[in-house]
PDB file of N, CA and C in Angstrom:
ATOM      1  N   UNK A   1     100.805 114.495 108.642  1.00 86.00           N
ATOM      2  CA  UNK A   1     101.203 114.062 109.528  1.00 86.00           C
ATOM      3  C   UNK A   1     101.359 114.857 110.970  1.00 86.00           C
ATOM      4  N   UNK A   2     101.202 114.338 112.000  1.00 90.00           N
ATOM      5  CA  UNK A   2     101.092 115.037 113.152  1.00 90.00           C
ATOM      6  C   UNK A   2     101.877 114.566 114.689  1.00 90.00           C
ATOM      7  N   UNK A   3     102.454 115.498 114.944  1.00 91.00           N
ATOM      8  CA  UNK A   3     103.466 115.073 116.492  1.00 91.00           C
ATOM      9  C   UNK A   3     102.762 115.701 117.430  1.00 91.00           C
ATOM     10  N   UNK A   4     102.346 114.799 118.300  1.00 94.00           N
ATOM     11  CA  UNK A   4     101.891 115.019 119.787  1.00 94.00           C
ATOM     12  C   UNK A   4     102.654 115.319 120.873  1.00 94.00           C
ATOM     13  N   UNK A   5     103.105 116.037 121.403  1.00 94.00           N
ATOM     14  CA  UNK A   5     104.086 116.142 122.309  1.00 94.00           C
ATOM     15  C   UNK A   5     102.997 116.182 123.903  1.00 94.00           C
ATOM     16  N   UNK A   6     103.728 115.639 124.998  1.00 93.00           N
ATOM     17  CA  UNK A   6     103.487 116.285 126.221  1.00 93.00           C
ATOM     18  C   UNK A   6     104.083 117.478 126.577  1.00 93.00           C
ATOM     19  N   UNK A   7     103.130 118.165 127.376  1.00 94.00           N
ATOM     20  CA  UNK A   7     103.809 119.645 127.734  1.00 94.00           C
ATOM     21  C   UNK A   7     103.810 119.849 129.339  1.00 94.00           C
ATOM     22  N   UNK A   8     104.358 120.418 129.722  1.00 94.00           N
ATOM     23  CA  UNK A   8     104.736 120.792 131.273  1.00 94.00           C
ATOM     24  C   UNK A   8     103.729 121.879 131.717  1.00 94.00           C
ATOM     25  N   UNK A   9     103.071 121.622 132.646  1.00 94.00           N
ATOM     26  CA  UNK A   9     101.832 122.634 133.416  1.00 94.00           C
ATOM     27  C   UNK A   9     102.638 123.599 133.867  1.00 94.00           C
ATOM     28  N   UNK A  10     102.010 125.020 133.504  1.00 94.00           N
ATOM     29  CA  UNK A  10     102.611 125.894 133.897  1.00 94.00           C
ATOM     30  C   UNK A  10     101.683 127.107 134.439  1.00 94.00           C
ATOM     31  N   UNK A  11     102.050 128.182 134.967  1.00 94.00           N
ATOM     32  CA  UNK A  11     101.091 128.835 135.812  1.00 94.00           C
ATOM     33  C   UNK A  11      99.969 129.404 134.750  1.00 94.00           C
ATOM     34  N   UNK A  12      98.585 129.411 135.177  1.00 93.00           N
ATOM     35  CA  UNK A  12      97.793 129.343 134.396  1.00 93.00           C
ATOM     36  C   UNK A  12      96.875 128.733 133.906  1.00 93.00           C
ATOM     37  N   UNK A  13      97.725 127.503 133.868  1.00 91.00           N
ATOM     38  CA  UNK A  13      96.984 125.811 133.632  1.00 91.00           C
ATOM     39  C   UNK A  13      96.536 125.501 134.728  1.00 91.00           C
ATOM     40  N   UNK A  14      95.143 124.816 134.372  1.00 90.00           N
ATOM     41  CA  UNK A  14      94.361 124.502 135.671  1.00 90.00           C
ATOM     42  C   UNK A  14      94.869 123.461 136.408  1.00 90.00           C
ATOM     43  N   UNK A  15      95.766 122.481 135.612  1.00 91.00           N
ATOM     44  CA  UNK A  15      96.723 121.442 136.587  1.00 91.00           C
ATOM     45  C   UNK A  15      98.062 122.176 137.423  1.00 91.00           C
ATOM     46  N   UNK A  16      98.220 123.493 136.671  1.00 93.00           N
ATOM     47  CA  UNK A  16      99.604 124.085 137.928  1.00 93.00           C
ATOM     48  C   UNK A  16      99.539 123.587 139.264  1.00 93.00           C
ATOM     49  N   UNK A  17     100.401 122.895 139.912  1.00 92.00           N
ATOM     50  CA  UNK A  17     100.476 122.571 141.399  1.00 92.00           C
ATOM     51  C   UNK A  17      99.991 121.733 141.667  1.00 92.00           C
ATOM     52  N   UNK A  18      98.930 120.859 140.599  1.00 92.00           N
ATOM     53  CA  UNK A  18      98.541 119.604 141.053  1.00 92.00           C
ATOM     54  C   UNK A  18      99.243 118.391 140.166  1.00 92.00           C
ATOM     55  N   UNK A  19      99.839 118.532 139.078  1.00 90.00           N
ATOM     56  CA  UNK A  19     100.266 117.682 138.136  1.00 90.00           C
ATOM     57  C   UNK A  19     101.750 118.135 137.529  1.00 90.00           C
ATOM     58  N   UNK A  20     102.764 117.713 137.255  1.00 92.00           N
ATOM     59  CA  UNK A  20     103.672 117.840 136.167  1.00 92.00           C
ATOM     60  C   UNK A  20     103.513 118.532 134.855  1.00 92.00           C
ATOM     61  N   UNK A  21     102.095 117.832 134.336  1.00 92.00           N
ATOM     62  CA  UNK A  21     102.048 117.977 132.797  1.00 92.00           C
ATOM     63  C   UNK A  21     100.493 118.561 132.726  1.00 92.00           C
ATOM     64  N   UNK A  22     100.371 119.129 131.593  1.00 92.00           N
ATOM     65  CA  UNK A  22      98.677 119.409 131.273  1.00 92.00           C
ATOM     66  C   UNK A  22      98.193 118.423 130.798  1.00 92.00           C
ATOM     67  N   UNK A  23      96.719 118.733 130.509  1.00 89.00           N
ATOM     68  CA  UNK A  23      95.962 117.161 130.401  1.00 89.00           C
ATOM     69  C   UNK A  23      95.818 117.291 128.710  1.00 89.00           C
ATOM     70  N   UNK A  24      95.854 118.510 128.161  1.00 89.00           N
ATOM     71  CA  UNK A  24      96.383 118.632 126.909  1.00 89.00           C
ATOM     72  C   UNK A  24      97.088 118.830 126.125  1.00 89.00           C
ATOM     73  N   UNK A  25      97.881 117.597 125.137  1.00 92.00           N
ATOM     74  CA  UNK A  25      99.260 117.824 124.998  1.00 92.00           C
ATOM     75  C   UNK A  25      99.208 118.684 123.653  1.00 92.00           C
ATOM     76  N   UNK A  26     100.582 119.057 123.097  1.00 93.00           N
ATOM     77  CA  UNK A  26     100.477 120.071 122.289  1.00 93.00           C
ATOM     78  C   UNK A  26     100.677 119.258 120.513  1.00 93.00           C
ATOM     79  N   UNK A  27      99.824 119.507 119.794  1.00 94.00           N
ATOM     80  CA  UNK A  27      99.908 118.845 118.712  1.00 94.00           C
ATOM     81  C   UNK A  27     100.420 119.787 117.415  1.00 94.00           C
ATOM     82  N   UNK A  28     101.365 119.595 116.318  1.00 93.00           N
ATOM     83  CA  UNK A  28     101.753 119.934 115.682  1.00 93.00           C
ATOM     84  C   UNK A  28     102.242 119.260 114.323  1.00 93.00           C
ATOM     85  N   UNK A  29     101.573 120.228 113.150  1.00 93.00           N
ATOM     86  CA  UNK A  29     101.590 119.099 111.764  1.00 93.00           C
ATOM     87  C   UNK A  29     102.854 119.327 111.420  1.00 93.00           C
ATOM     88  N   UNK A  30     102.935 118.289 110.917  1.00 90.00           N
ATOM     89  CA  UNK A  30     104.454 118.140 110.405  1.00 90.00           C
ATOM     90  C   UNK A  30     104.579 118.497 108.787  1.00 90.00           C
ATOM     91  N   UNK A  31     105.635 119.052 108.169  1.00 90.00           N
ATOM     92  CA  UNK A  31     105.300 119.488 106.845  1.00 90.00           C
ATOM     93  C   UNK A  31     106.813 118.947 106.056  1.00 90.00           C
ATOM     94  N   UNK A  32     107.081 119.229 104.827  1.00 88.00           N
ATOM     95  CA  UNK A  32     107.813 118.638 103.988  1.00 88.00           C
ATOM     96  C   UNK A  32     109.262 118.667 104.590  1.00 88.00           C
ATOM     97  N   UNK A  33     109.162 119.859 105.355  1.00 92.00           N
ATOM     98  CA  UNK A  33     110.629 120.040 106.021  1.00 92.00           C
ATOM     99  C   UNK A  33     110.946 118.976 107.298  1.00 92.00           C
ATOM    100  N   UNK A  34     109.867 118.503 107.687  1.00 93.00           N
ATOM    101  CA  UNK A  34     110.208 117.637 109.074  1.00 93.00           C
ATOM    102  C   UNK A  34     110.182 116.286 108.407  1.00 93.00           C
ATOM    103  N   UNK A  35     109.655 116.078 107.620  1.00 91.00           N
ATOM    104  CA  UNK A  35     109.477 114.455 106.951  1.00 91.00           C
ATOM    105  C   UNK A  35     109.349 114.282 105.322  1.00 91.00           C
ATOM    106  N   UNK A  36     110.469 113.574 104.651  1.00 92.00           N
ATOM    107  CA  UNK A  36     110.351 114.087 103.220  1.00 92.00           C
ATOM    108  C   UNK A  36     109.424 112.718 102.918  1.00 92.00           C
ATOM    109  N   UNK A  37     108.863 113.023 101.568  1.00 92.00           N
ATOM    110  CA  UNK A  37     107.870 112.134 101.047  1.00 92.00           C
ATOM    111  C   UNK A  37     108.397 110.982 101.165  1.00 92.00           C
ATOM    112  N   UNK A  38     109.528 110.565 100.709  1.00 94.00           N
ATOM    113  CA  UNK A  38     110.137 109.165 101.485  1.00 94.00           C
ATOM    114  C   UNK A  38     109.591 108.646 102.305  1.00 94.00           C
ATOM    115  N   UNK A  39     109.796 109.198 103.721  1.00 92.00           N
ATOM    116  CA  UNK A  39     109.564 108.708 104.397  1.00 92.00           C
ATOM    117  C   UNK A  39     108.308 108.661 105.108  1.00 92.00           C
ATOM    118  N   UNK A  40     107.549 109.484 104.568  1.00 92.00           N
ATOM    119  CA  UNK A  40     105.880 109.556 104.758  1.00 92.00           C
ATOM    120  C   UNK A  40     105.312 108.172 104.177  1.00 92.00           C
ATOM    121  N   UNK A  41     105.958 108.130 103.387  1.00 94.00           N
ATOM    122  CA  UNK A  41     105.307 107.019 101.972  1.00 94.00           C
ATOM    123  C   UNK A  41     105.763 105.839 102.791  1.00 94.00           C
ATOM    124  N   UNK A  42     106.854 105.653 103.520  1.00 95.00           N
ATOM    125  CA  UNK A  42     107.358 104.481 103.962  1.00 95.00           C
ATOM    126  C   UNK A  42     106.753 104.302 105.184  1.00 95.00           C
ATOM    127  N   UNK A  43     106.154 105.256 106.149  1.00 91.00           N
ATOM    128  CA  UNK A  43     105.310 104.959 107.257  1.00 91.00           C
ATOM    129  C   UNK A  43     104.111 104.543 106.955  1.00 91.00           C
ATOM    130  N   UNK A  44     103.084 105.199 105.729  1.00 92.00           N
ATOM    131  CA  UNK A  44     101.970 104.884 105.126  1.00 92.00           C
ATOM    132  C   UNK A  44     102.186 103.600 104.902  1.00 92.00           C
ATOM    133  N   UNK A  45     103.145 103.023 104.075  1.00 95.00           N
ATOM    134  CA  UNK A  45     103.037 101.756 103.695  1.00 95.00           C
ATOM    135  C   UNK A  45     103.463 100.764 104.784  1.00 95.00           C
ATOM    136  N   UNK A  46     103.863 101.319 106.357  1.00 94.00           N
ATOM    137  CA  UNK A  46     104.118 100.398 107.229  1.00 94.00           C
ATOM    138  C   UNK A  46     102.936 100.206 108.415  1.00 94.00           C
ATOM    139  N   UNK A  47     101.616 101.148 107.911  1.00 88.00           N
ATOM    140  CA  UNK A  47     100.990 101.368 109.149  1.00 88.00           C
ATOM    141  C   UNK A  47      99.694  99.908 108.856  1.00 88.00           C
ATOM    142  N   UNK A  48      99.279  99.330 109.745  1.00 86.00           N
ATOM    143  CA  UNK A  48      98.516  98.063 110.006  1.00 86.00           C
ATOM    144  C   UNK A  48      97.242  98.912 110.999  1.00 86.00           C
ATOM    145  N   UNK A  49      95.894  98.218 110.277  1.00 81.00           N
ATOM    146  CA  UNK A  49      95.005  98.413 110.929  1.00 81.00           C
ATOM    147  C   UNK A  49      94.323  97.352 111.542  1.00 81.00           C
ATOM    148  N   UNK A  50      94.245  97.525 113.002  1.00 78.00           N
ATOM    149  CA  UNK A  50      93.712  96.805 113.995  1.00 78.00           C
ATOM    150  C   UNK A  50      92.164  96.989 114.293  1.00 78.00           C
ATOM    151  N   UNK A  51      91.069  95.938 114.557  1.00 73.00           N
ATOM    152  CA  UNK A  51      90.357  95.972 115.338  1.00 73.00           C
ATOM    153  C   UNK A  51      89.946  95.289 116.017  1.00 73.00           C
ATOM    154  N   UNK A  52      89.525  95.881 117.326  1.00 68.00           N
ATOM    155  CA  UNK A  52      89.719  95.396 118.744  1.00 68.00           C
ATOM    156  C   UNK A  52      88.125  94.385 118.732  1.00 68.00           C
ATOM    157  N   UNK A  53      87.524  94.887 118.209  1.00 66.00           N
ATOM    158  CA  UNK A  53      86.185  93.972 118.014  1.00 66.00           C
ATOM    159  C   UNK A  53      85.047  94.997 119.196  1.00 66.00           C
ATOM    160  N   UNK A  54      83.752  93.978 119.608  1.00 65.00           N
ATOM    161  CA  UNK A  54      82.953  95.006 119.994  1.00 65.00           C
ATOM    162  C   UNK A  54      83.201  94.345 121.691  1.00 65.00           C
ATOM    163  N   UNK A  55      82.833  95.185 122.591  1.00 61.00           N
ATOM    164  CA  UNK A  55      82.886  94.974 123.908  1.00 61.00           C
ATOM    165  C   UNK A  55      81.960  94.200 124.868  1.00 61.00           C
ATOM    166  N   UNK A  56      81.224  93.279 124.091  1.00 62.00           N
ATOM    167  CA  UNK A  56      80.325  92.319 124.361  1.00 62.00           C
ATOM    168  C   UNK A  56      80.687  91.358 125.563  1.00 62.00           C
ATOM    169  N   UNK A  57      79.924  90.822 126.325  1.00 60.00           N
ATOM    170  CA  UNK A  57      80.188  89.680 127.194  1.00 60.00           C
ATOM    171  C   UNK A  57      81.459  90.079 128.427  1.00 60.00           C
ATOM    172  N   UNK A  58      81.256  90.911 128.927  1.00 59.00           N
ATOM    173  CA  UNK A  58      82.308  91.332 129.551  1.00 59.00           C
ATOM    174  C   UNK A  58      81.777  91.603 130.927  1.00 59.00           C
ATOM    175  N   UNK A  59      82.346  91.001 132.090  1.00 59.00           N
ATOM    176  CA  UNK A  59      82.112  91.278 133.517  1.00 59.00           C
ATOM    177  C   UNK A  59      82.228  90.268 134.124  1.00 59.00           C
ATOM    178  N   UNK A  60      81.398  89.577 135.238  1.00 61.00           N
ATOM    179  CA  UNK A  60      81.433  88.840 136.079  1.00 61.00           C
ATOM    180  C   UNK A  60      80.909  87.916 135.351  1.00 61.00           C
ATOM    181  N   UNK A  61      80.127  87.711 134.320  1.00 59.00           N
ATOM    182  CA  UNK A  61      79.140  86.785 133.834  1.00 59.00           C
ATOM    183  C   UNK A  61      79.626  86.197 132.525  1.00 59.00           C
ATOM    184  N   UNK A  62      80.996  86.894 132.233  1.00 53.00           N
ATOM    185  CA  UNK A  62      81.422  86.635 130.695  1.00 53.00           C
ATOM    186  C   UNK A  62      81.514  85.513 130.266  1.00 53.00           C
ATOM    187  N   UNK A  63      81.957  84.332 130.981  1.00 55.00           N
ATOM    188  CA  UNK A  63      82.039  82.878 130.421  1.00 55.00           C
ATOM    189  C   UNK A  63      81.177  82.390 130.473  1.00 55.00           C
ATOM    190  N   UNK A  64      79.806  82.500 130.902  1.00 55.00           N
ATOM    191  CA  UNK A  64      78.801  81.771 130.292  1.00 55.00           C
ATOM    192  C   UNK A  64      78.045  82.103 129.391  1.00 55.00           C
ATOM    193  N   UNK A  65      77.568  81.365 128.575  1.00 54.00           N
ATOM    194  CA  UNK A  65      76.817  81.808 127.396  1.00 54.00           C
ATOM    195  C   UNK A  65      75.793  81.215 127.208  1.00 54.00           C
TER     196      UNK A  65
END
């Protein structure tokens, strides 16, 4: 499991002075101390795979066949 967190921009970051946050978030791998095996299993069993399809027939003529 991975936790993705937004990070404030600090001096030395390219975004500093233009944006509050950094472009790239912080990634932290969670271990057994962060999430029990039971929690991991429940999360795994709750996941749903969704497929959005292909991006075809888009634009101003998308309604014409």
